[in-house]
Every structure is written in C-alpha cells, then in structure tokens.
C-alpha cells in the first residue's frame, strides 16, 4: 500500500506541475500533506516536516548566502571577462551559445557543487539567451545534464557516498569510470550541438551588435510613441466644449498612451504591450545589465581582490575547511563590506537579489515537506524494497547492469543519501551473492546522476530554474528525456569498455 501511495504521490506532483495546475512550492507542500493523511499518519505530519526542514536547513542557508555572494560578484564585474570570452567564441550564433553553455557548466562543475555551477552558468549566459530571444529551457536543460555528468567527481557527493556506504576507496570507484563519463560528456556536447542547430534554424545566425541596435531603436520608438504630443487647437477645444470650457484659443498638449486610443495611460497600452508586463520585466531585469560595461556597481579596482576571494572560497569548499554554509556566509559578508562599504549601497544590493533568495529558499523549505513525508511515512523504503525484490533471480550475475538501470528512477525519486545509504548496500549484497564485486555495483550506481540533477528533490535545480526564470514543469518536461538518454549512454559505454 505504501509503495502504491508513494509512486502515486510523486506522479501526482509531477503531473500537476508539468500541466501548470499548481506552482512548485504549493505542490511540494500540499500534495505530501494530503498523502500523509491518506497513509493514516496525519498526526505525525508536523514531526515529518520539522525533520525534513532540519535536514535541508543548512542547504537553504548555503543557497541564500551563495546567491548573495555570486550576485555581488556579478554586480562588480567579476564574470564580465568570462561573458566577453563566451561572446567572442559564440559570435551570437545560437548553436555556439548552446555548446558554450554545456562547456561552461562542465568546467565550473569541477568545484563539485551544483548550486555554484548553476549560479555562475546562468549569470554568464542568461543575458545572451535573453537578448537573442533564445529558449531559456534549452539553457537550463543543457546546464543540468552537463552538471549531472560532472557531479560524479569524487568530491561531488555521489562517489563519496557510494564509497562510504560500501566501505570502498573513492578513487577505485571513480578512476575506472572516467572513459564512460567522458563519453557521457561528449554526448552532452553533442546534445547541445543538436539543440543549438534547432535554435539556429528557428532564429538564424544573428549579430549581437545588430540585436542590441535593433533593441535600442525599438525602445526609442516606443518612448517616442508614449510621449507623443497632440496639438489641440482652440477651434477643436471649442467644438468639443473644452476641458475647462475656456475656449481661449491657447494651444495645449495632451499625452496619448502609445496611440492606442484608450487614454488610460497604463504601461499595458504601450505599443507591443500585452498587459502582462513581460516586456517590461525583460527591460528591467537587472541581470541584463551583465552586458553593460558602464553600470554603477562595477568595481574594476577590486577585480583581483574579488577573483582571489572567489578562488579561496572554492578551494576551501573542495578542501572542506569549514561547512559550506559558513564559508558562503563569511564570503558574502566580506564581499559586501569591501565592495560596498556604505550601508545604503549594501541594502540596495541585498534588495536587488532578494527575489532570487526568497524564491530558491522557499523552494528548498517546501521540498523539505515532500522529503520529510516520503521518508517519515516509510514510502521511500517501501518503494525501494519493491523495486529490489522485483529483480528476477536470473539477473543476479548482471547486478551491476541492473544497478545502473535502477539508478535512473531511484536517484530521481529519492535523495542521494536515501539511495546510496539505503538501497545500494542491498544491491551490493545481492551482487556479491552472484559473484559481482561491490566495486562494479558502486560504479554502476553513478550512472543515474545526469537525471538526478533535475529531480524535484535536488535543491540546486531550484537555483537553476529560479535564476533563469523558467517554470519547473517546463524544465522537467524538456530535460527528463535528454538526461535519461545521457545516463543510458554512460551505462552503455561502461558495459562496452568492461567497466560495469
């Protein structure tokens, strides 16, 4: 019963957000609460939620201060040379831009933290995608899949968990997998190439200078229309009775709202406006200033200080000198103090990034309800046991391949901790009984990571979609098939090379 309810709860959540019937935050909270009552454990909902929040609170704190830190670094121009380098490579060609997104995400993923990767990648690429009107869901899909392949690094998390759970050396697990993972990365770049060709076919090969010039001209034309003046003659005023009834023959000026004839004066009535405010959002989006070399927040004299601070931060993260939330808290405070010594300026920078902070941290705490109910009610254990028990006895000698195949759905529907510490030991024990070494099982368990990185249970994915302003349901519909295909490529390569 728990197994059926568990799979039903996850399916309900995915269907509702993909159909956009509920927002991700509402779905993450209300659906598990409802199913907790169905299970008959509604009285324990508070305990499950508190336990889930306690587990994810450090992650939420890390994301909160990481967004502030990298937001400040973007404001002061630390990543401007990266953006210029990408522009030089891409030349406003959609195909090159998508491939550049995959390469950038893969390179930044060397730090082992998905949230950091997504913040840097989106910060660098978002202005370009937005200016050229490229699909943002292509950016999030490619970045997530590339990071999923690189997430298998020994300091990235999954490999360390597998080594700890099976008492193995992380190097013995990871190093033999390098050829298969390299093929997976090539597959991601190939995917980016194909998606880039689609975007090129849709948009054509563009020139960024032409796009910016056209954008500038359109903006000037819109401003001209909005401030269009209409001469109202005395005769006309007299014929209409005049607004003040004076009919004194004086010439008066009246503003029109973009020539719409509505006279409402609202932004929605401006030329090209739909009333939704989407165009205005595009213009006002602070991240579009990433291409502005004259923005007031630039700190060219502090460039090397900021570069050194970032390098020290990433090194400390890899060496685990302090907990990651503490590192980002200290770094964010130091970056704000040095770059913006005046308190009003600090408040302005915090306010500029408050939207992202609230969106992402809210998602994480909502996800805590989902994970808390899944684990607290025993649904996740029941689902894992059902899947493992369903493996035919004849598949025993092929347990490594079975583990690789199971890692796709299990790491998508479960946290990495739940899979590696709860399911993997059971699979390894079953494999050992049939002569399959735990090392092969551990290597195969890494196969599902490209898909795992877009799981609704991974906090970093909310950083990705939140900063890119992409609906989580749209991201899920787009990325699942490509991420699963990449995972299968890694699995097939591992089998072909004799690694699995």
Short mmCIF file of C-alpha atoms in Angstrom, two decimals:
data_model
loop_
_atom_site.label_atom_id
_atom_site.label_comp_id
_atom_site.label_asym_id
_atom_site.label_seq_id
_atom_site.Cartn_x
_atom_site.Cartn_y
_atom_site.Cartn_z
CA UNK A 1 0.00 0.00 0.00
CA UNK A 2 2.81 2.42 0.92
CA UNK A 3 4.53 1.61 -2.36
CA UNK A 4 1.44 2.48 -4.41
CA UNK A 5 0.81 5.67 -2.44
CA UNK A 6 4.47 6.70 -2.77
CA UNK A 7 4.56 6.34 -6.54
CA UNK A 8 1.10 7.94 -6.81
CA UNK A 9 2.22 10.93 -4.74
CA UNK A 10 5.29 11.50 -6.92
CA UNK A 11 3.29 11.04 -10.13
CA UNK A 12 0.60 13.45 -8.92
CA UNK A 13 3.23 16.06 -8.09
CA UNK A 14 4.95 15.77 -11.48
CA UNK A 15 1.72 15.81 -13.47
CA UNK A 16 0.34 18.87 -11.69
CA UNK A 17 3.47 20.96 -12.08
CA UNK A 18 4.05 19.92 -15.69
CA UNK A 19 0.44 20.79 -16.53
CA UNK A 20 0.90 24.03 -14.56
CA UNK A 21 -2.13 23.34 -12.39
CA UNK A 22 -0.12 24.19 -9.26
CA UNK A 23 3.02 26.13 -8.52
CA UNK A 24 6.02 24.01 -7.44
CA UNK A 25 6.01 25.45 -3.91
CA UNK A 26 2.30 24.75 -3.41
CA UNK A 27 2.61 21.26 -4.90
CA UNK A 28 5.65 20.41 -2.77
CA UNK A 29 3.71 21.31 0.37
CA UNK A 30 0.06 20.38 -0.21
CA UNK A 31 0.41 17.07 -2.08
CA UNK A 32 2.62 15.32 0.52
CA UNK A 33 0.46 16.72 3.33
CA UNK A 34 -2.62 15.22 1.69
CA UNK A 35 -0.95 11.84 1.13
CA UNK A 36 0.32 11.83 4.70
CA UNK A 37 -3.31 11.93 5.78
CA UNK A 38 -4.18 9.14 3.31
CA UNK A 39 -1.46 6.96 4.84
CA UNK A 40 -3.08 7.46 8.22
CA UNK A 41 -0.20 9.40 9.74
CA UNK A 42 -1.61 12.90 9.57
CA UNK A 43 -0.98 13.35 13.29
CA UNK A 44 2.76 12.99 12.65
CA UNK A 45 2.89 15.47 9.75
CA UNK A 46 4.44 18.15 11.96
CA UNK A 47 7.23 15.82 13.06
CA UNK A 48 7.99 14.80 9.48
CA UNK A 49 8.08 18.41 8.28
CA UNK A 50 10.31 19.57 11.14
CA UNK A 51 12.67 16.67 10.50
CA UNK A 52 12.76 17.50 6.79
CA UNK A 53 13.34 21.19 7.43
CA UNK A 54 16.12 20.36 9.89
CA UNK A 55 17.79 18.23 7.24
CA UNK A 56 17.59 20.86 4.48
CA UNK A 57 18.09 24.00 6.59
CA UNK A 58 21.90 24.05 6.06
CA UNK A 59 21.31 23.72 2.31
CA UNK A 60 18.84 26.61 2.35
CA UNK A 61 21.31 28.76 4.30
CA UNK A 62 24.07 27.88 1.85
CA UNK A 63 21.93 28.78 -1.16
CA UNK A 64 20.77 32.01 0.44
CA UNK A 65 24.28 33.37 1.03
CA UNK A 66 25.67 31.81 -2.16
CA UNK A 67 23.10 33.73 -4.22
CA UNK A 68 24.04 36.94 -2.43
CA UNK A 69 27.77 36.28 -2.90
CA UNK A 70 27.64 35.43 -6.59
CA UNK A 71 25.09 38.17 -7.16
CA UNK A 72 27.55 40.69 -5.76
CA UNK A 73 30.36 39.20 -7.86
CA UNK A 74 28.21 39.64 -10.97
CA UNK A 75 27.36 43.21 -9.97
CA UNK A 76 31.01 44.19 -9.52
CA UNK A 77 32.04 42.64 -12.85
CA UNK A 78 34.00 39.55 -11.81
CA UNK A 79 32.43 37.43 -14.56
CA UNK A 80 32.41 40.09 -17.27
CA UNK A 81 35.63 38.73 -18.85
CA UNK A 82 34.01 35.27 -18.94
CA UNK A 83 30.95 36.69 -20.68
CA UNK A 84 33.15 38.56 -23.17
CA UNK A 85 35.12 35.38 -23.84
CA UNK A 86 31.91 33.45 -24.45
CA UNK A 87 30.64 36.20 -26.74
CA UNK A 88 33.88 36.07 -28.68
CA UNK A 89 33.52 32.30 -29.10
CA UNK A 90 29.79 32.28 -29.75
CA UNK A 91 29.57 35.31 -32.07
CA UNK A 92 25.82 35.41 -31.40
CA UNK A 93 25.41 32.04 -33.14
CA UNK A 94 22.70 30.08 -31.26
CA UNK A 95 24.48 26.77 -31.90
CA UNK A 96 27.73 28.05 -30.42
CA UNK A 97 25.91 29.60 -27.49
CA UNK A 98 24.24 26.31 -26.50
CA UNK A 99 27.53 24.40 -26.87
CA UNK A 100 29.23 27.15 -24.85
CA UNK A 101 26.61 26.65 -22.13
CA UNK A 102 27.46 22.94 -21.91
CA UNK A 103 31.21 23.63 -21.80
CA UNK A 104 30.89 26.38 -19.20
CA UNK A 105 28.65 24.24 -16.95
CA UNK A 106 31.06 21.30 -17.24
CA UNK A 107 34.10 23.42 -16.40
CA UNK A 108 32.50 25.20 -13.44
CA UNK A 109 31.22 21.82 -12.18
CA UNK A 110 34.81 20.97 -11.28
CA UNK A 111 34.16 22.69 -7.94
CA UNK A 112 31.78 19.84 -7.09
CA UNK A 113 28.80 21.99 -6.11
CA UNK A 114 25.73 22.09 -8.34
CA UNK A 115 24.32 25.32 -6.93
CA UNK A 116 27.55 27.20 -7.60
CA UNK A 117 27.68 25.79 -11.12
CA UNK A 118 24.17 26.90 -11.93
CA UNK A 119 24.60 30.37 -10.47
CA UNK A 120 27.76 31.04 -12.49
CA UNK A 121 26.42 29.47 -15.69
CA UNK A 122 23.07 31.25 -15.61
CA UNK A 123 24.69 34.55 -14.63
CA UNK A 124 27.05 34.37 -17.60
CA UNK A 125 24.63 33.02 -20.22
CA UNK A 126 21.25 34.48 -19.24
CA UNK A 127 21.84 37.94 -20.78
CA UNK A 128 22.88 36.35 -24.07
CA UNK A 129 19.88 34.00 -24.28
CA UNK A 130 17.54 36.83 -23.35
CA UNK A 131 18.98 39.34 -25.81
CA UNK A 132 18.87 36.88 -28.70
CA UNK A 133 15.41 35.57 -27.66
CA UNK A 134 16.71 32.00 -27.36
CA UNK A 135 14.86 29.31 -25.40
CA UNK A 136 15.80 29.54 -21.73
CA UNK A 137 14.67 25.96 -21.12
CA UNK A 138 17.41 24.83 -23.51
CA UNK A 139 19.91 26.61 -21.27
CA UNK A 140 18.61 25.00 -18.07
CA UNK A 141 18.36 21.55 -19.65
CA UNK A 142 21.90 21.56 -21.05
CA UNK A 143 23.40 23.03 -17.87
CA UNK A 144 21.66 20.48 -15.63
CA UNK A 145 22.67 17.50 -17.78
CA UNK A 146 26.30 18.62 -18.05
CA UNK A 147 26.47 19.16 -14.31
CA UNK A 148 24.92 15.73 -13.73
CA UNK A 149 27.78 14.03 -15.58
CA UNK A 150 30.40 16.07 -13.72
CA UNK A 151 28.63 15.55 -10.40
CA UNK A 152 30.30 12.12 -10.24
CA UNK A 153 33.65 13.67 -9.29
CA UNK A 154 34.99 12.17 -6.03
CA UNK A 155 34.34 15.44 -4.18
CA UNK A 156 30.95 15.96 -5.84
CA UNK A 157 28.93 13.77 -3.48
CA UNK A 158 27.62 10.56 -5.12
CA UNK A 159 31.03 8.88 -5.43
CA UNK A 160 31.89 9.72 -1.83
CA UNK A 161 28.53 8.37 -0.66
CA UNK A 162 28.98 5.13 -2.62
CA UNK A 163 32.49 4.70 -1.19
CA UNK A 164 31.27 5.32 2.35
CA UNK A 165 28.24 3.04 2.06
CA UNK A 166 30.23 0.10 0.66
CA UNK A 167 33.50 0.86 2.52
CA UNK A 168 35.49 1.32 -0.69
CA UNK A 169 38.06 3.83 -1.90
CA UNK A 170 36.53 6.71 -3.89
CA UNK A 171 39.43 6.65 -6.34
CA UNK A 172 38.88 2.95 -7.10
CA UNK A 173 35.27 3.77 -7.97
CA UNK A 174 35.80 6.94 -9.99
CA UNK A 175 39.02 6.49 -11.97
CA UNK A 176 37.92 3.41 -13.97
CA UNK A 177 34.65 5.24 -14.79
CA UNK A 178 36.44 8.17 -16.45
CA UNK A 179 36.19 6.78 -20.04
CA UNK A 180 32.44 6.14 -19.71
CA UNK A 181 31.87 9.54 -18.11
CA UNK A 182 33.94 11.18 -20.85
CA UNK A 183 31.66 9.61 -23.44
CA UNK A 184 28.70 10.93 -21.45
CA UNK A 185 30.16 14.43 -21.52
CA UNK A 186 30.73 14.16 -25.27
CA UNK A 187 27.08 13.08 -25.55
CA UNK A 188 26.01 16.23 -23.66
CA UNK A 189 28.07 18.41 -26.00
CA UNK A 190 26.54 16.55 -28.95
CA UNK A 191 23.09 17.17 -27.49
CA UNK A 192 23.95 20.85 -27.10
CA UNK A 193 25.06 20.92 -30.74
CA UNK A 194 21.76 19.42 -31.93
CA UNK A 195 19.66 21.74 -29.76
CA UNK A 196 21.79 24.65 -30.90
CA UNK A 197 21.13 23.80 -34.54
CA UNK A 198 17.41 23.82 -33.75
CA UNK A 199 17.72 27.28 -32.22
CA UNK A 200 19.82 28.46 -35.18
CA UNK A 201 17.14 27.19 -37.57
CA UNK A 202 14.47 28.99 -35.56
CA UNK A 203 16.33 32.28 -35.12
CA UNK A 204 19.06 32.30 -37.76
CA UNK A 205 22.69 33.31 -37.24
CA UNK A 206 22.48 36.64 -35.50
CA UNK A 207 24.79 39.53 -34.75
CA UNK A 208 24.71 40.69 -31.16
CA UNK A 209 25.51 44.26 -32.23
CA UNK A 210 22.54 44.20 -34.63
CA UNK A 211 20.29 42.79 -31.92
CA UNK A 212 21.31 45.46 -29.42
CA UNK A 213 20.97 48.19 -32.04
CA UNK A 214 17.50 46.94 -33.01
CA UNK A 215 16.54 46.71 -29.34
CA UNK A 216 17.75 50.27 -28.79
CA UNK A 217 15.83 51.53 -31.83
CA UNK A 218 12.64 49.76 -30.71
CA UNK A 219 12.97 51.23 -27.24
CA UNK A 220 13.49 54.73 -28.62
CA UNK A 221 10.49 54.31 -30.93
CA UNK A 222 8.36 53.12 -28.03
CA UNK A 223 9.41 56.07 -25.88
CA UNK A 224 8.66 58.40 -28.76
CA UNK A 225 5.15 56.99 -29.13
CA UNK A 226 4.48 57.09 -25.41
CA UNK A 227 5.45 60.76 -25.23
CA UNK A 228 3.71 61.71 -28.46
CA UNK A 229 2.04 65.06 -28.13
CA UNK A 230 -1.15 66.08 -29.81
CA UNK A 231 -1.77 69.71 -30.58
CA UNK A 232 -5.20 70.70 -29.50
CA UNK A 233 -6.29 73.84 -31.30
CA UNK A 234 -8.66 76.39 -29.92
CA UNK A 235 -11.24 75.58 -32.56
CA UNK A 236 -11.13 71.88 -31.64
CA UNK A 237 -11.37 72.73 -28.00
CA UNK A 238 -14.33 74.94 -28.67
CA UNK A 239 -16.03 72.27 -30.77
CA UNK A 240 -15.67 69.70 -28.01
CA UNK A 241 -16.70 72.06 -25.31
CA UNK A 242 -13.11 72.24 -23.96
CA UNK A 243 -11.89 70.54 -20.88
CA UNK A 244 -12.07 73.74 -18.92
CA UNK A 245 -14.70 75.44 -21.04
CA UNK A 246 -12.47 78.45 -21.58
CA UNK A 247 -12.14 78.24 -25.38
CA UNK A 248 -9.37 80.84 -25.06
CA UNK A 249 -7.60 79.76 -28.26
CA UNK A 250 -4.41 78.72 -26.47
CA UNK A 251 -2.50 75.67 -27.71
CA UNK A 252 -2.47 72.79 -25.22
CA UNK A 253 -0.61 69.44 -25.16
CA UNK A 254 -2.06 66.07 -24.20
CA UNK A 255 -0.22 62.76 -23.75
CA UNK A 256 -1.50 59.68 -25.51
CA UNK A 257 -0.79 56.15 -24.37
CA UNK A 258 1.07 54.77 -27.35
CA UNK A 259 -1.63 55.80 -29.77
CA UNK A 260 -3.89 53.08 -28.50
CA UNK A 261 -6.78 55.44 -28.16
CA UNK A 262 -7.63 54.10 -24.74
CA UNK A 263 -6.39 57.12 -22.90
CA UNK A 264 -5.70 55.00 -19.86
CA UNK A 265 -2.03 55.86 -19.71
CA UNK A 266 -1.10 52.42 -18.45
CA UNK A 267 2.02 50.51 -19.49
CA UNK A 268 -0.16 47.76 -20.86
CA UNK A 269 -1.44 50.12 -23.51
CA UNK A 270 2.02 50.90 -24.87
CA UNK A 271 2.97 49.61 -28.32
CA UNK A 272 3.82 45.95 -28.23
CA UNK A 273 2.46 45.64 -24.72
CA UNK A 274 0.30 42.69 -23.89
CA UNK A 275 -0.76 43.86 -20.50
CA UNK A 276 1.22 41.06 -18.87
CA UNK A 277 4.28 43.17 -18.14
CA UNK A 278 6.56 40.53 -19.65
CA UNK A 279 8.31 43.02 -21.94
CA UNK A 280 8.78 45.46 -19.10
CA UNK A 281 10.25 42.66 -16.99
CA UNK A 282 12.74 41.94 -19.76
CA UNK A 283 13.89 45.54 -19.82
CA UNK A 284 14.02 45.92 -16.07
CA UNK A 285 15.71 42.58 -15.34
CA UNK A 286 18.91 43.59 -13.52
CA UNK A 287 20.77 40.62 -14.96
CA UNK A 288 20.51 42.11 -18.44
CA UNK A 289 22.99 44.70 -17.17
CA UNK A 290 25.61 41.97 -17.48
CA UNK A 291 26.43 43.39 -20.93
CA UNK A 292 26.58 46.99 -19.70
CA UNK A 293 30.24 48.00 -19.26
CA UNK A 294 29.23 51.26 -17.56
CA UNK A 295 26.93 50.04 -14.79
CA UNK A 296 27.36 51.83 -11.48
CA UNK A 297 28.09 48.68 -9.47
CA UNK A 298 31.33 47.83 -11.30
CA UNK A 299 34.46 47.74 -9.12
CA UNK A 300 37.40 47.41 -11.54
CA UNK A 301 39.96 48.38 -8.89
CA UNK A 302 38.82 45.47 -6.71
CA UNK A 303 38.78 42.90 -9.53
CA UNK A 304 41.78 40.91 -8.31
CA UNK A 305 40.59 41.03 -4.71
CA UNK A 306 37.24 39.56 -5.79
CA UNK A 307 38.94 36.96 -8.00
CA UNK A 308 41.23 35.91 -5.13
CA UNK A 309 38.32 35.80 -2.68
CA UNK A 310 36.35 33.54 -5.05
CA UNK A 311 39.36 31.26 -5.63
CA UNK A 312 39.93 30.96 -1.88
CA UNK A 313 36.22 30.24 -1.34
CA UNK A 314 36.13 27.45 -3.93
CA UNK A 315 39.39 25.96 -2.61
CA UNK A 316 38.06 25.99 0.95
CA UNK A 317 34.87 24.26 -0.29
CA UNK A 318 36.83 21.50 -2.02
CA UNK A 319 39.15 21.03 0.97
CA UNK A 320 36.15 21.18 3.36
CA UNK A 321 37.91 23.60 5.71
CA UNK A 322 34.54 24.73 7.06
CA UNK A 323 30.93 23.77 6.40
CA UNK A 324 29.83 25.22 3.04
CA UNK A 325 27.03 27.39 4.54
CA UNK A 326 29.56 29.00 6.88
CA UNK A 327 32.00 29.62 4.02
CA UNK A 328 29.38 31.37 1.90
CA UNK A 329 28.10 33.37 4.88
CA UNK A 330 31.61 34.69 5.61
CA UNK A 331 32.38 35.30 1.93
CA UNK A 332 29.10 37.15 1.30
CA UNK A 333 29.63 39.40 4.33
CA UNK A 334 33.22 40.17 3.31
CA UNK A 335 32.31 40.80 -0.35
CA UNK A 336 29.53 43.22 0.60
CA UNK A 337 31.68 45.10 3.11
CA UNK A 338 34.68 45.55 0.82
CA UNK A 339 32.86 46.29 -2.45
CA UNK A 340 30.06 48.39 -0.96
CA UNK A 341 31.33 49.98 2.27
CA UNK A 342 28.29 52.27 2.55
CA UNK A 343 25.33 50.66 4.28
CA UNK A 344 22.72 52.10 1.85
CA UNK A 345 24.64 50.52 -1.04
CA UNK A 346 24.71 47.19 0.80
CA UNK A 347 20.96 47.37 1.35
CA UNK A 348 20.44 48.14 -2.33
CA UNK A 349 22.50 45.07 -3.40
CA UNK A 350 20.64 42.81 -0.96
CA UNK A 351 17.31 44.13 -2.21
CA UNK A 352 18.40 43.55 -5.82
CA UNK A 353 18.93 39.83 -5.15
CA UNK A 354 16.14 39.33 -2.60
CA UNK A 355 13.78 37.94 -5.25
CA UNK A 356 16.12 35.05 -6.10
CA UNK A 357 16.91 34.40 -2.45
CA UNK A 358 13.25 34.18 -1.46
CA UNK A 359 12.30 32.06 -4.47
CA UNK A 360 15.07 29.49 -4.01
CA UNK A 361 14.99 29.25 -0.20
CA UNK A 362 11.20 28.95 -0.34
CA UNK A 363 11.50 26.05 -2.79
CA UNK A 364 14.03 24.30 -0.55
CA UNK A 365 11.88 24.53 2.55
CA UNK A 366 8.83 23.40 0.57
CA UNK A 367 10.87 20.43 -0.69
CA UNK A 368 11.58 19.64 2.97
CA UNK A 369 7.88 18.82 3.39
CA UNK A 370 7.99 16.47 0.40
CA UNK A 371 11.14 14.63 1.51
CA UNK A 372 10.06 14.59 5.15
CA UNK A 373 6.77 12.86 4.34
CA UNK A 374 8.38 10.44 1.87
CA UNK A 375 10.91 9.31 4.43
CA UNK A 376 8.88 9.67 7.61
CA UNK A 377 5.93 7.60 6.41
CA UNK A 378 8.24 4.87 5.08
CA UNK A 379 7.09 5.35 1.48
CA UNK A 380 10.62 5.67 0.11
CA UNK A 381 11.81 2.50 1.86
CA UNK A 382 8.76 0.61 0.65
CA UNK A 383 9.30 1.74 -2.96
CA UNK A 384 12.97 0.80 -2.90
CA UNK A 385 12.25 -2.62 -1.40
CA UNK A 386 9.56 -3.29 -4.02
CA UNK A 387 11.93 -2.46 -6.85
CA UNK A 388 14.80 -4.54 -5.44
CA UNK A 389 12.54 -7.52 -4.67
CA UNK A 390 11.22 -7.35 -8.21
CA UNK A 391 14.61 -8.21 -9.72
CA UNK A 392 14.41 -11.74 -11.23
CA UNK A 393 16.86 -14.30 -9.85
CA UNK A 394 18.24 -14.85 -13.34
CA UNK A 395 19.54 -11.27 -13.34
CA UNK A 396 21.85 -11.98 -10.40
CA UNK A 397 25.06 -12.25 -12.46
CA UNK A 398 24.14 -8.95 -14.13
CA UNK A 399 23.52 -6.99 -10.95
CA UNK A 400 25.89 -4.22 -12.00
CA UNK A 401 23.80 -3.52 -15.10
CA UNK A 402 20.62 -3.81 -13.04
CA UNK A 403 22.04 -1.31 -10.54
CA UNK A 404 22.87 1.11 -13.34
CA UNK A 405 19.37 0.84 -14.78
CA UNK A 406 17.73 1.21 -11.36
CA UNK A 407 19.86 4.25 -10.53
CA UNK A 408 17.87 6.30 -13.05
CA UNK A 409 14.43 6.11 -11.42
CA UNK A 410 15.70 5.64 -7.87
CA UNK A 411 18.01 8.65 -7.78
CA UNK A 412 15.27 10.72 -9.43
CA UNK A 413 12.58 9.78 -6.94
CA UNK A 414 14.91 9.58 -3.92
CA UNK A 415 17.63 11.71 -2.41
CA UNK A 416 21.22 10.60 -2.97
CA UNK A 417 21.50 9.79 0.73
CA UNK A 418 18.45 7.54 0.57
CA UNK A 419 19.71 5.70 -2.50
CA UNK A 420 23.36 5.29 -1.58
CA UNK A 421 22.93 4.50 2.11
CA UNK A 422 19.60 2.69 1.90
CA UNK A 423 19.38 0.87 -1.43
CA UNK A 424 22.94 0.47 -2.68
CA UNK A 425 24.10 -1.83 0.17
CA UNK A 426 21.17 -4.16 -0.58
CA UNK A 427 22.05 -4.24 -4.29
CA UNK A 428 25.74 -4.81 -3.48
CA UNK A 429 24.87 -7.70 -1.17
CA UNK A 430 22.71 -9.30 -3.86
CA UNK A 431 25.51 -8.82 -6.39
CA UNK A 432 28.12 -10.37 -4.11
CA UNK A 433 25.97 -13.49 -3.76
CA UNK A 434 26.22 -13.89 -7.55
CA UNK A 435 29.92 -13.09 -7.85
CA UNK A 436 29.59 -9.40 -8.81
CA UNK A 437 32.10 -7.22 -6.93
CA UNK A 438 30.91 -4.25 -4.86
CA UNK A 439 33.21 -2.04 -6.96
CA UNK A 440 31.20 -2.77 -10.11
CA UNK A 441 27.97 -2.09 -8.24
CA UNK A 442 29.36 1.22 -6.92
CA UNK A 443 30.48 2.32 -10.39
CA UNK A 444 27.14 1.44 -11.92
CA UNK A 445 25.34 3.44 -9.23
CA UNK A 446 26.80 6.67 -10.66
CA UNK A 447 25.02 6.24 -13.98
CA UNK A 448 21.79 7.99 -12.97
CA UNK A 449 23.36 11.30 -11.92
CA UNK A 450 22.57 13.24 -15.13
CA UNK A 451 18.87 12.57 -14.49
CA UNK A 452 19.18 13.01 -10.73
CA UNK A 453 20.29 16.65 -11.09
CA UNK A 454 16.81 17.61 -12.35
CA UNK A 455 14.96 15.74 -9.61
CA UNK A 456 12.43 17.81 -7.63
CA UNK A 457 14.27 16.62 -4.52
CA UNK A 458 17.54 18.35 -5.51
CA UNK A 459 17.69 21.90 -4.08
CA UNK A 460 20.21 23.06 -6.70
CA UNK A 461 17.69 22.63 -9.53
CA UNK A 462 15.55 25.36 -7.95
CA UNK A 463 18.54 27.69 -8.13
CA UNK A 464 18.80 26.88 -11.84
CA UNK A 465 15.15 27.41 -12.78
CA UNK A 466 14.72 30.29 -10.34
CA UNK A 467 17.61 32.36 -11.67
CA UNK A 468 16.70 31.53 -15.27
CA UNK A 469 13.02 32.32 -14.62
CA UNK A 470 11.98 29.03 -16.15
CA UNK A 471 8.92 27.17 -14.91
CA UNK A 472 9.97 23.96 -13.15
CA UNK A 473 7.32 21.99 -15.03
CA UNK A 474 8.63 23.22 -18.38
CA UNK A 475 12.17 22.33 -17.34
CA UNK A 476 11.09 18.84 -16.28
CA UNK A 477 9.17 18.13 -19.49
CA UNK A 478 12.15 19.21 -21.56
CA UNK A 479 15.09 17.71 -19.68
CA UNK A 480 13.96 14.28 -18.47
CA UNK A 481 14.22 12.52 -21.84
CA UNK A 482 17.61 14.03 -22.66
CA UNK A 483 19.05 13.40 -19.20
CA UNK A 484 17.81 9.79 -19.23
CA UNK A 485 19.36 9.30 -22.67
CA UNK A 486 22.69 10.67 -21.40
CA UNK A 487 22.57 8.28 -18.43
CA UNK A 488 21.95 5.35 -20.77
CA UNK A 489 24.91 6.45 -22.92
CA UNK A 490 27.13 6.36 -19.82
CA UNK A 491 25.76 2.93 -18.88
CA UNK A 492 26.26 1.57 -22.39
CA UNK A 493 29.81 2.95 -22.53
CA UNK A 494 30.60 1.38 -19.17
CA UNK A 495 29.38 -2.00 -20.42
CA UNK A 496 31.26 -1.59 -23.73
CA UNK A 497 34.53 -0.71 -22.00
CA UNK A 498 34.13 -3.54 -19.49
CA UNK A 499 33.91 -1.16 -16.55
CA UNK A 500 30.44 -2.30 -15.48
#
